[in-house]
Structure formats: structure tokens, C-alpha cells
JSON list of C-alpha atoms in Angstrom, two decimals:
[
{"chain": "J", "resi": 1, "resn": "MET", "atom": "CA", "xyz": [106.25, 98.11, 86.71]},
{"chain": "J", "resi": 2, "resn": "GLY", "atom": "CA", "xyz": [103.77, 99.43, 89.25]},
{"chain": "J", "resi": 3, "resn": "ASP", "atom": "CA", "xyz": [100.63, 101.55, 89.10]},
{"chain": "J", "resi": 4, "resn": "ASN", "atom": "CA", "xyz": [99.28, 104.64, 90.86]},
{"chain": "J", "resi": 5, "resn": "ASN", "atom": "CA", "xyz": [98.71, 102.73, 94.12]},
{"chain": "J", "resi": 6, "resn": "HIS", "atom": "CA", "xyz": [102.29, 101.43, 93.96]},
{"chain": "J", "resi": 7, "resn": "LYS", "atom": "CA", "xyz": [103.55, 104.96, 93.37]},
{"chain": "J", "resi": 8, "resn": "GLY", "atom": "CA", "xyz": [101.41, 106.37, 96.19]},
{"chain": "J", "resi": 9, "resn": "ASP", "atom": "CA", "xyz": [102.59, 103.70, 98.62]},
{"chain": "J", "resi": 10, "resn": "PHE", "atom": "CA", "xyz": [106.22, 104.42, 97.74]},
{"chain": "J", "resi": 11, "resn": "GLY", "atom": "CA", "xyz": [105.71, 108.16, 98.32]},
{"chain": "J", "resi": 12, "resn": "GLU", "atom": "CA", "xyz": [104.11, 107.55, 101.69]},
{"chain": "J", "resi": 13, "resn": "GLN", "atom": "CA", "xyz": [106.90, 105.20, 102.78]},
{"chain": "J", "resi": 14, "resn": "PHE", "atom": "CA", "xyz": [109.49, 107.72, 101.58]},
{"chain": "J", "resi": 15, "resn": "VAL", "atom": "CA", "xyz": [107.95, 110.31, 103.93]},
{"chain": "J", "resi": 16, "resn": "ARG", "atom": "CA", "xyz": [107.63, 107.76, 106.72]},
{"chain": "J", "resi": 17, "resn": "ALA", "atom": "CA", "xyz": [111.36, 106.96, 106.46]},
{"chain": "J", "resi": 18, "resn": "LEU", "atom": "CA", "xyz": [112.23, 110.67, 106.74]},
{"chain": "J", "resi": 19, "resn": "ALA", "atom": "CA", "xyz": [109.87, 111.19, 109.67]},
{"chain": "J", "resi": 20, "resn": "THR", "atom": "CA", "xyz": [111.20, 108.14, 111.49]},
{"chain": "J", "resi": 21, "resn": "ALA", "atom": "CA", "xyz": [114.78, 109.33, 110.97]},
{"chain": "J", "resi": 22, "resn": "ALA", "atom": "CA", "xyz": [113.65, 112.70, 112.43]},
{"chain": "J", "resi": 23, "resn": "ASN", "atom": "CA", "xyz": [112.46, 110.84, 115.57]},
{"chain": "J", "resi": 24, "resn": "LEU", "atom": "CA", "xyz": [108.81, 111.73, 114.93]},
{"chain": "J", "resi": 25, "resn": "ASN", "atom": "CA", "xyz": [105.81, 109.59, 115.71]},
{"chain": "J", "resi": 26, "resn": "VAL", "atom": "CA", "xyz": [104.09, 108.65, 112.46]},
{"chain": "J", "resi": 27, "resn": "SER", "atom": "CA", "xyz": [100.48, 107.48, 112.30]},
{"chain": "J", "resi": 28, "resn": "SER", "atom": "CA", "xyz": [98.61, 106.51, 109.18]},
{"chain": "J", "resi": 29, "resn": "SER", "atom": "CA", "xyz": [95.34, 108.33, 108.62]},
{"chain": "J", "resi": 30, "resn": "ARG", "atom": "CA", "xyz": [93.19, 106.42, 106.14]},
{"chain": "J", "resi": 31, "resn": "ASP", "atom": "CA", "xyz": [90.30, 108.81, 105.95]},
{"chain": "J", "resi": 32, "resn": "ARG", "atom": "CA", "xyz": [88.52, 110.98, 103.44]},
{"chain": "J", "resi": 33, "resn": "LEU", "atom": "CA", "xyz": [89.91, 114.18, 104.93]},
{"chain": "J", "resi": 34, "resn": "GLY", "atom": "CA", "xyz": [92.95, 114.41, 102.69]},
{"chain": "J", "resi": 35, "resn": "ILE", "atom": "CA", "xyz": [95.48, 113.29, 105.27]},
{"chain": "J", "resi": 36, "resn": "ASP", "atom": "CA", "xyz": [97.92, 110.41, 104.79]},
{"chain": "J", "resi": 37, "resn": "TRP", "atom": "CA", "xyz": [100.16, 110.88, 107.85]},
{"chain": "J", "resi": 38, "resn": "GLU", "atom": "CA", "xyz": [99.76, 112.44, 111.27]},
{"chain": "J", "resi": 39, "resn": "LEU", "atom": "CA", "xyz": [103.16, 113.43, 112.63]},
{"chain": "J", "resi": 40, "resn": "THR", "atom": "CA", "xyz": [103.82, 114.23, 116.29]},
{"chain": "J", "resi": 41, "resn": "TYR", "atom": "CA", "xyz": [106.74, 114.53, 118.69]},
{"chain": "J", "resi": 42, "resn": "PRO", "atom": "CA", "xyz": [107.20, 115.30, 122.38]},
{"chain": "J", "resi": 43, "resn": "GLY", "atom": "CA", "xyz": [108.20, 118.91, 121.75]},
{"chain": "J", "resi": 44, "resn": "ARG", "atom": "CA", "xyz": [111.38, 120.82, 122.40]},
{"chain": "J", "resi": 45, "resn": "GLY", "atom": "CA", "xyz": [112.13, 122.37, 125.76]},
{"chain": "J", "resi": 46, "resn": "GLY", "atom": "CA", "xyz": [109.93, 125.38, 126.44]},
{"chain": "J", "resi": 47, "resn": "THR", "atom": "CA", "xyz": [107.40, 124.46, 123.75]},
{"chain": "J", "resi": 48, "resn": "ARG", "atom": "CA", "xyz": [103.99, 122.86, 123.81]},
{"chain": "J", "resi": 49, "resn": "ARG", "atom": "CA", "xyz": [104.12, 119.15, 124.37]},
{"chain": "J", "resi": 50, "resn": "PHE", "atom": "CA", "xyz": [103.12, 116.73, 121.63]},
{"chain": "J", "resi": 51, "resn": "PRO", "atom": "CA", "xyz": [102.68, 119.17, 118.72]},
{"chain": "J", "resi": 52, "resn": "GLN", "atom": "CA", "xyz": [101.11, 117.67, 115.61]},
{"chain": "J", "resi": 53, "resn": "ILE", "atom": "CA", "xyz": [100.99, 118.28, 111.87]},
{"chain": "J", "resi": 54, "resn": "HIS", "atom": "CA", "xyz": [99.07, 116.55, 109.09]},
{"chain": "J", "resi": 55, "resn": "ALA", "atom": "CA", "xyz": [100.48, 115.63, 105.69]},
{"chain": "J", "resi": 56, "resn": "GLN", "atom": "CA", "xyz": [98.90, 114.75, 102.38]},
{"chain": "J", "resi": 57, "resn": "VAL", "atom": "CA", "xyz": [101.48, 112.86, 100.31]},
{"chain": "J", "resi": 58, "resn": "LYS", "atom": "CA", "xyz": [101.64, 112.80, 96.53]},
{"chain": "J", "resi": 59, "resn": "CYS", "atom": "CA", "xyz": [104.22, 110.90, 94.51]},
{"chain": "J", "resi": 60, "resn": "TRP", "atom": "CA", "xyz": [105.05, 112.27, 91.07]},
{"chain": "J", "resi": 61, "resn": "ASN", "atom": "CA", "xyz": [107.14, 110.76, 88.28]},
{"chain": "J", "resi": 62, "resn": "ARG", "atom": "CA", "xyz": [106.46, 113.29, 85.53]},
{"chain": "J", "resi": 63, "resn": "PRO", "atom": "CA", "xyz": [107.92, 116.56, 86.79]},
{"chain": "J", "resi": 64, "resn": "ASP", "atom": "CA", "xyz": [108.78, 119.53, 84.62]},
{"chain": "J", "resi": 65, "resn": "ASP", "atom": "CA", "xyz": [112.21, 120.44, 86.00]},
{"chain": "J", "resi": 66, "resn": "THR", "atom": "CA", "xyz": [112.18, 124.13, 85.11]},
{"chain": "J", "resi": 67, "resn": "GLY", "atom": "CA", "xyz": [112.00, 127.06, 87.47]},
{"chain": "J", "resi": 68, "resn": "ASP", "atom": "CA", "xyz": [112.23, 127.42, 91.23]},
{"chain": "J", "resi": 69, "resn": "SER", "atom": "CA", "xyz": [109.05, 125.46, 91.94]},
{"chain": "J", "resi": 70, "resn": "TRP", "atom": "CA", "xyz": [107.47, 122.19, 90.97]},
{"chain": "J", "resi": 71, "resn": "ARG", "atom": "CA", "xyz": [104.18, 122.87, 89.16]},
{"chain": "J", "resi": 72, "resn": "TYR", "atom": "CA", "xyz": [102.07, 119.96, 90.36]},
{"chain": "J", "resi": 73, "resn": "PRO", "atom": "CA", "xyz": [98.55, 119.23, 89.03]},
{"chain": "J", "resi": 74, "resn": "LEU", "atom": "CA", "xyz": [96.55, 118.58, 92.22]},
{"chain": "J", "resi": 75, "resn": "ARG", "atom": "CA", "xyz": [92.89, 117.62, 92.22]},
{"chain": "J", "resi": 76, "resn": "VAL", "atom": "CA", "xyz": [90.71, 120.49, 93.43]},
{"chain": "J", "resi": 77, "resn": "HIS", "atom": "CA", "xyz": [89.19, 118.18, 96.05]},
{"chain": "J", "resi": 78, "resn": "ASN", "atom": "CA", "xyz": [92.66, 117.53, 97.54]},
{"chain": "J", "resi": 79, "resn": "TYR", "atom": "CA", "xyz": [93.64, 121.20, 97.31]},
{"chain": "J", "resi": 80, "resn": "ASN", "atom": "CA", "xyz": [90.52, 122.31, 99.19]},
{"chain": "J", "resi": 81, "resn": "LEU", "atom": "CA", "xyz": [91.40, 119.84, 101.97]},
{"chain": "J", "resi": 82, "resn": "LEU", "atom": "CA", "xyz": [94.71, 121.70, 102.44]},
{"chain": "J", "resi": 83, "resn": "ALA", "atom": "CA", "xyz": [93.88, 125.34, 101.70]},
{"chain": "J", "resi": 84, "resn": "GLY", "atom": "CA", "xyz": [92.67, 128.02, 104.08]},
{"chain": "J", "resi": 85, "resn": "ARG", "atom": "CA", "xyz": [92.87, 128.63, 107.79]},
{"chain": "J", "resi": 86, "resn": "ASP", "atom": "CA", "xyz": [89.91, 126.61, 109.04]},
{"chain": "J", "resi": 87, "resn": "PHE", "atom": "CA", "xyz": [91.99, 123.86, 110.68]},
{"chain": "J", "resi": 88, "resn": "TYR", "atom": "CA", "xyz": [93.16, 123.17, 114.22]},
{"chain": "J", "resi": 89, "resn": "ILE", "atom": "CA", "xyz": [96.27, 121.34, 113.05]},
{"chain": "J", "resi": 90, "resn": "PRO", "atom": "CA", "xyz": [98.63, 122.64, 110.32]},
{"chain": "J", "resi": 91, "resn": "ARG", "atom": "CA", "xyz": [98.35, 120.71, 107.04]},
{"chain": "J", "resi": 92, "resn": "PHE", "atom": "CA", "xyz": [100.98, 120.31, 104.38]},
{"chain": "J", "resi": 93, "resn": "LEU", "atom": "CA", "xyz": [101.36, 118.82, 100.94]},
{"chain": "J", "resi": 94, "resn": "PHE", "atom": "CA", "xyz": [104.42, 116.57, 100.72]},
{"chain": "J", "resi": 95, "resn": "LEU", "atom": "CA", "xyz": [105.39, 116.01, 97.09]},
{"chain": "J", "resi": 96, "resn": "VAL", "atom": "CA", "xyz": [107.74, 113.07, 96.51]},
{"chain": "J", "resi": 97, "resn": "VAL", "atom": "CA", "xyz": [109.44, 113.37, 93.12]},
{"chain": "J", "resi": 98, "resn": "VAL", "atom": "CA", "xyz": [110.66, 110.02, 91.73]},
{"chain": "J", "resi": 99, "resn": "PRO", "atom": "CA", "xyz": [112.25, 108.80, 88.47]},
{"chain": "J", "resi": 100, "resn": "LYS", "atom": "CA", "xyz": [109.92, 107.82, 85.63]},
{"chain": "J", "resi": 101, "resn": "ASP", "atom": "CA", "xyz": [111.21, 104.24, 85.81]},
{"chain": "J", "resi": 102, "resn": "ALA", "atom": "CA", "xyz": [109.89, 102.61, 89.01]},
{"chain": "J", "resi": 103, "resn": "GLY", "atom": "CA", "xyz": [112.88, 100.25, 88.97]},
{"chain": "J", "resi": 104, "resn": "ALA", "atom": "CA", "xyz": [115.12, 103.25, 89.71]},
{"chain": "J", "resi": 105, "resn": "TRP", "atom": "CA", "xyz": [113.19, 104.49, 92.76]},
{"chain": "J", "resi": 106, "resn": "ILE", "atom": "CA", "xyz": [115.31, 102.53, 95.19]},
{"chain": "J", "resi": 107, "resn": "GLU", "atom": "CA", "xyz": [118.80, 101.03, 95.24]},
{"chain": "J", "resi": 108, "resn": "ALA", "atom": "CA", "xyz": [120.03, 98.63, 97.89]},
{"chain": "J", "resi": 109, "resn": "THR", "atom": "CA", "xyz": [123.75, 98.02, 98.30]},
{"chain": "J", "resi": 110, "resn": "HIS", "atom": "CA", "xyz": [126.01, 96.82, 101.08]},
{"chain": "J", "resi": 111, "resn": "GLU", "atom": "CA", "xyz": [126.75, 100.47, 101.84]},
{"chain": "J", "resi": 112, "resn": "GLY", "atom": "CA", "xyz": [123.15, 101.56, 102.23]},
{"chain": "J", "resi": 113, "resn": "LEU", "atom": "CA", "xyz": [119.67, 102.09, 100.90]},
{"chain": "J", "resi": 114, "resn": "LEU", "atom": "CA", "xyz": [119.13, 104.95, 98.46]},
{"chain": "J", "resi": 115, "resn": "LEU", "atom": "CA", "xyz": [115.65, 106.31, 97.82]},
{"chain": "J", "resi": 116, "resn": "ARG", "atom": "CA", "xyz": [115.27, 108.48, 94.70]},
{"chain": "J", "resi": 117, "resn": "HIS", "atom": "CA", "xyz": [114.76, 111.39, 94.28]},
{"chain": "J", "resi": 118, "resn": "ALA", "atom": "CA", "xyz": [113.48, 113.78, 96.96]},
{"chain": "J", "resi": 119, "resn": "ALA", "atom": "CA", "xyz": [110.43, 115.15, 98.78]},
{"chain": "J", "resi": 120, "resn": "TYR", "atom": "CA", "xyz": [109.28, 118.77, 99.04]},
{"chain": "J", "resi": 121, "resn": "TRP", "atom": "CA", "xyz": [106.63, 120.51, 101.13]},
{"chain": "J", "resi": 122, "resn": "ALA", "atom": "CA", "xyz": [104.07, 123.22, 100.51]},
{"chain": "J", "resi": 123, "resn": "CYS", "atom": "CA", "xyz": [101.64, 125.02, 102.80]},
{"chain": "J", "resi": 124, "resn": "PHE", "atom": "CA", "xyz": [98.38, 126.50, 101.50]},
{"chain": "J", "resi": 125, "resn": "HIS", "atom": "CA", "xyz": [97.07, 128.12, 104.70]},
{"chain": "J", "resi": 126, "resn": "ASP", "atom": "CA", "xyz": [97.29, 131.56, 103.06]},
{"chain": "J", "resi": 127, "resn": "GLU", "atom": "CA", "xyz": [95.38, 130.42, 99.99]},
{"chain": "J", "resi": 128, "resn": "ASP", "atom": "CA", "xyz": [91.64, 130.59, 99.36]},
{"chain": "J", "resi": 129, "resn": "LEU", "atom": "CA", "xyz": [89.57, 127.53, 98.61]},
{"chain": "J", "resi": 130, "resn": "THR", "atom": "CA", "xyz": [88.38, 127.25, 95.04]},
{"chain": "J", "resi": 131, "resn": "ASP", "atom": "CA", "xyz": [84.86, 126.62, 93.81]},
{"chain": "J", "resi": 132, "resn": "ARG", "atom": "CA", "xyz": [86.05, 124.79, 90.71]},
{"chain": "J", "resi": 133, "resn": "PRO", "atom": "CA", "xyz": [84.62, 121.26, 90.32]},
{"chain": "J", "resi": 134, "resn": "ALA", "atom": "CA", "xyz": [86.21, 118.81, 92.78]},
{"chain": "J", "resi": 135, "resn": "ASN", "atom": "CA", "xyz": [87.36, 116.39, 90.07]},
{"chain": "J", "resi": 136, "resn": "HIS", "atom": "CA", "xyz": [89.21, 119.09, 88.11]},
{"chain": "J", "resi": 137, "resn": "LYS", "atom": "CA", "xyz": [92.90, 119.79, 88.63]},
{"chain": "J", "resi": 138, "resn": "LEU", "atom": "CA", "xyz": [94.56, 122.93, 89.86]},
{"chain": "J", "resi": 139, "resn": "THR", "atom": "CA", "xyz": [98.26, 123.50, 89.30]},
{"chain": "J", "resi": 140, "resn": "VAL", "atom": "CA", "xyz": [99.95, 124.28, 92.61]},
{"chain": "J", "resi": 141, "resn": "SER", "atom": "CA", "xyz": [103.43, 125.57, 93.23]},
{"chain": "J", "resi": 142, "resn": "VAL", "atom": "CA", "xyz": [105.74, 123.52, 95.46]},
{"chain": "J", "resi": 143, "resn": "PRO", "atom": "CA", "xyz": [109.00, 125.44, 96.01]},
{"chain": "J", "resi": 144, "resn": "LYS", "atom": "CA", "xyz": [112.14, 123.45, 95.31]},
{"chain": "J", "resi": 145, "resn": "ALA", "atom": "CA", "xyz": [113.74, 125.31, 98.22]},
{"chain": "J", "resi": 146, "resn": "ASN", "atom": "CA", "xyz": [111.29, 123.45, 100.51]},
{"chain": "J", "resi": 147, "resn": "LEU", "atom": "CA", "xyz": [113.28, 120.22, 100.48]},
{"chain": "J", "resi": 148, "resn": "LEU", "atom": "CA", "xyz": [111.87, 117.80, 103.04]},
{"chain": "J", "resi": 149, "resn": "THR", "atom": "CA", "xyz": [114.65, 116.73, 105.40]},
{"chain": "J", "resi": 150, "resn": "THR", "atom": "CA", "xyz": [114.78, 115.63, 109.02]},
{"chain": "J", "resi": 151, "resn": "ASP", "atom": "CA", "xyz": [115.52, 119.24, 110.02]},
{"chain": "J", "resi": 152, "resn": "SER", "atom": "CA", "xyz": [112.84, 120.81, 107.82]},
{"chain": "J", "resi": 153, "resn": "LEU", "atom": "CA", "xyz": [110.28, 118.34, 109.18]},
{"chain": "J", "resi": 154, "resn": "HIS", "atom": "CA", "xyz": [110.98, 119.68, 112.69]},
{"chain": "J", "resi": 155, "resn": "ASP", "atom": "CA", "xyz": [110.67, 123.24, 111.40]},
{"chain": "J", "resi": 156, "resn": "LEU", "atom": "CA", "xyz": [107.11, 122.52, 110.20]},
{"chain": "J", "resi": 157, "resn": "PHE", "atom": "CA", "xyz": [106.08, 122.26, 113.87]},
{"chain": "J", "resi": 158, "resn": "GLY", "atom": "CA", "xyz": [107.11, 125.91, 114.35]},
{"chain": "J", "resi": 159, "resn": "PRO", "atom": "CA", "xyz": [104.73, 128.55, 115.68]},
{"chain": "J", "resi": 160, "resn": "GLU", "atom": "CA", "xyz": [104.44, 130.40, 112.34]},
{"chain": "J", "resi": 161, "resn": "PHE", "atom": "CA", "xyz": [102.21, 127.66, 110.92]},
{"chain": "J", "resi": 162, "resn": "HIS", "atom": "CA", "xyz": [99.91, 127.77, 113.96]},
{"chain": "J", "resi": 163, "resn": "GLU", "atom": "CA", "xyz": [99.85, 131.56, 113.72]},
{"chain": "J", "resi": 164, "resn": "LYS", "atom": "CA", "xyz": [98.66, 131.30, 110.10]},
{"chain": "J", "resi": 165, "resn": "LEU", "atom": "CA", "xyz": [95.71, 129.32, 111.42]},
{"chain": "J", "resi": 166, "resn": "GLY", "atom": "CA", "xyz": [95.02, 132.04, 114.00]},
{"chain": "J", "resi": 167, "resn": "MET", "atom": "CA", "xyz": [96.11, 129.80, 116.90]},
{"chain": "J", "resi": 168, "resn": "SER", "atom": "CA", "xyz": [99.04, 131.77, 118.32]}
]
């Protein structure tokens, strides 16, 4: 059941559901710049208004569940669109980890809707771009501690990510 487009769409909608529950504005970004979602919100009191982050979403159904981080094989092209400090808006990789069987990704009951399994985030602003061929893969580390939740989504708008880009 499904293919890579099906899996990618599910991952993006998984993130959209989280962002919507976090009361964020979510805009699709169908471009070649490695961004799937632009997320904004009005800002907390005493902060800049309408802060924004960009997210590249990957959905993965073949994880190796050992260690403190997911070791995800990301195309070099996609990595280079996330790495480094040469951005005005913080960029993140959102990795949605799902069961191998697409039929188990979602369960609808009278009590609620369950999406399986979870999403995680990684930031590569402190990493250097690579000169490896764009179609090759680079294994990146996505910490399991970086569980994507409504609260952690809000935290990604924090000043530390702008500071990494030299925009304090």
C-alpha cells in the first residue's frame, strides 16, 4: 500500500496536524529550495511579531531503533539546503517515523484519531555544507530527545536559532 509520494504526503500532514494544534500558521512551500512548510505565529508578548521558521519534512519507515539518535540517510542536496548559517529564516529537518506497514500509520476510532509513530527535529545551522555529489546520501543524526510536540514547535521560534544564523 502506498509509495514514496504517499509516505511523503503523510509525513507532511503529520507535521501540519501538530503545527495546527500548536496554533501556528502553516503554509505549503512547493519550491526547489528544500522547504515543505513555512510556519509562523503572531509572537509572544515582548517578542518580535510574526516570527517564521522553515521545515523540510521526511517520512521514514525503515528506522534503526538503536542509540539516542535516528541515523537518517538524507540526500546531500537536501542536507545542503539545511546546513550552514547563510539563511535569514531558521530551517529544520522534521523526521516523521512511521510503521513499516502503511495500514498502521493511522487509526480512527470513536475516541479519537491516532497517528503513528512520532516526529523529531534536527537543526544543521552549526554544520558545514558538503561538496559530495548532490545525489549521494549523507547519514545525519536526529536526536530522539528532539520529539516534535506542540510545545517544542514553539521553542523552535526561540532566539537561539536566530543567533546561530548571526541575526541576534
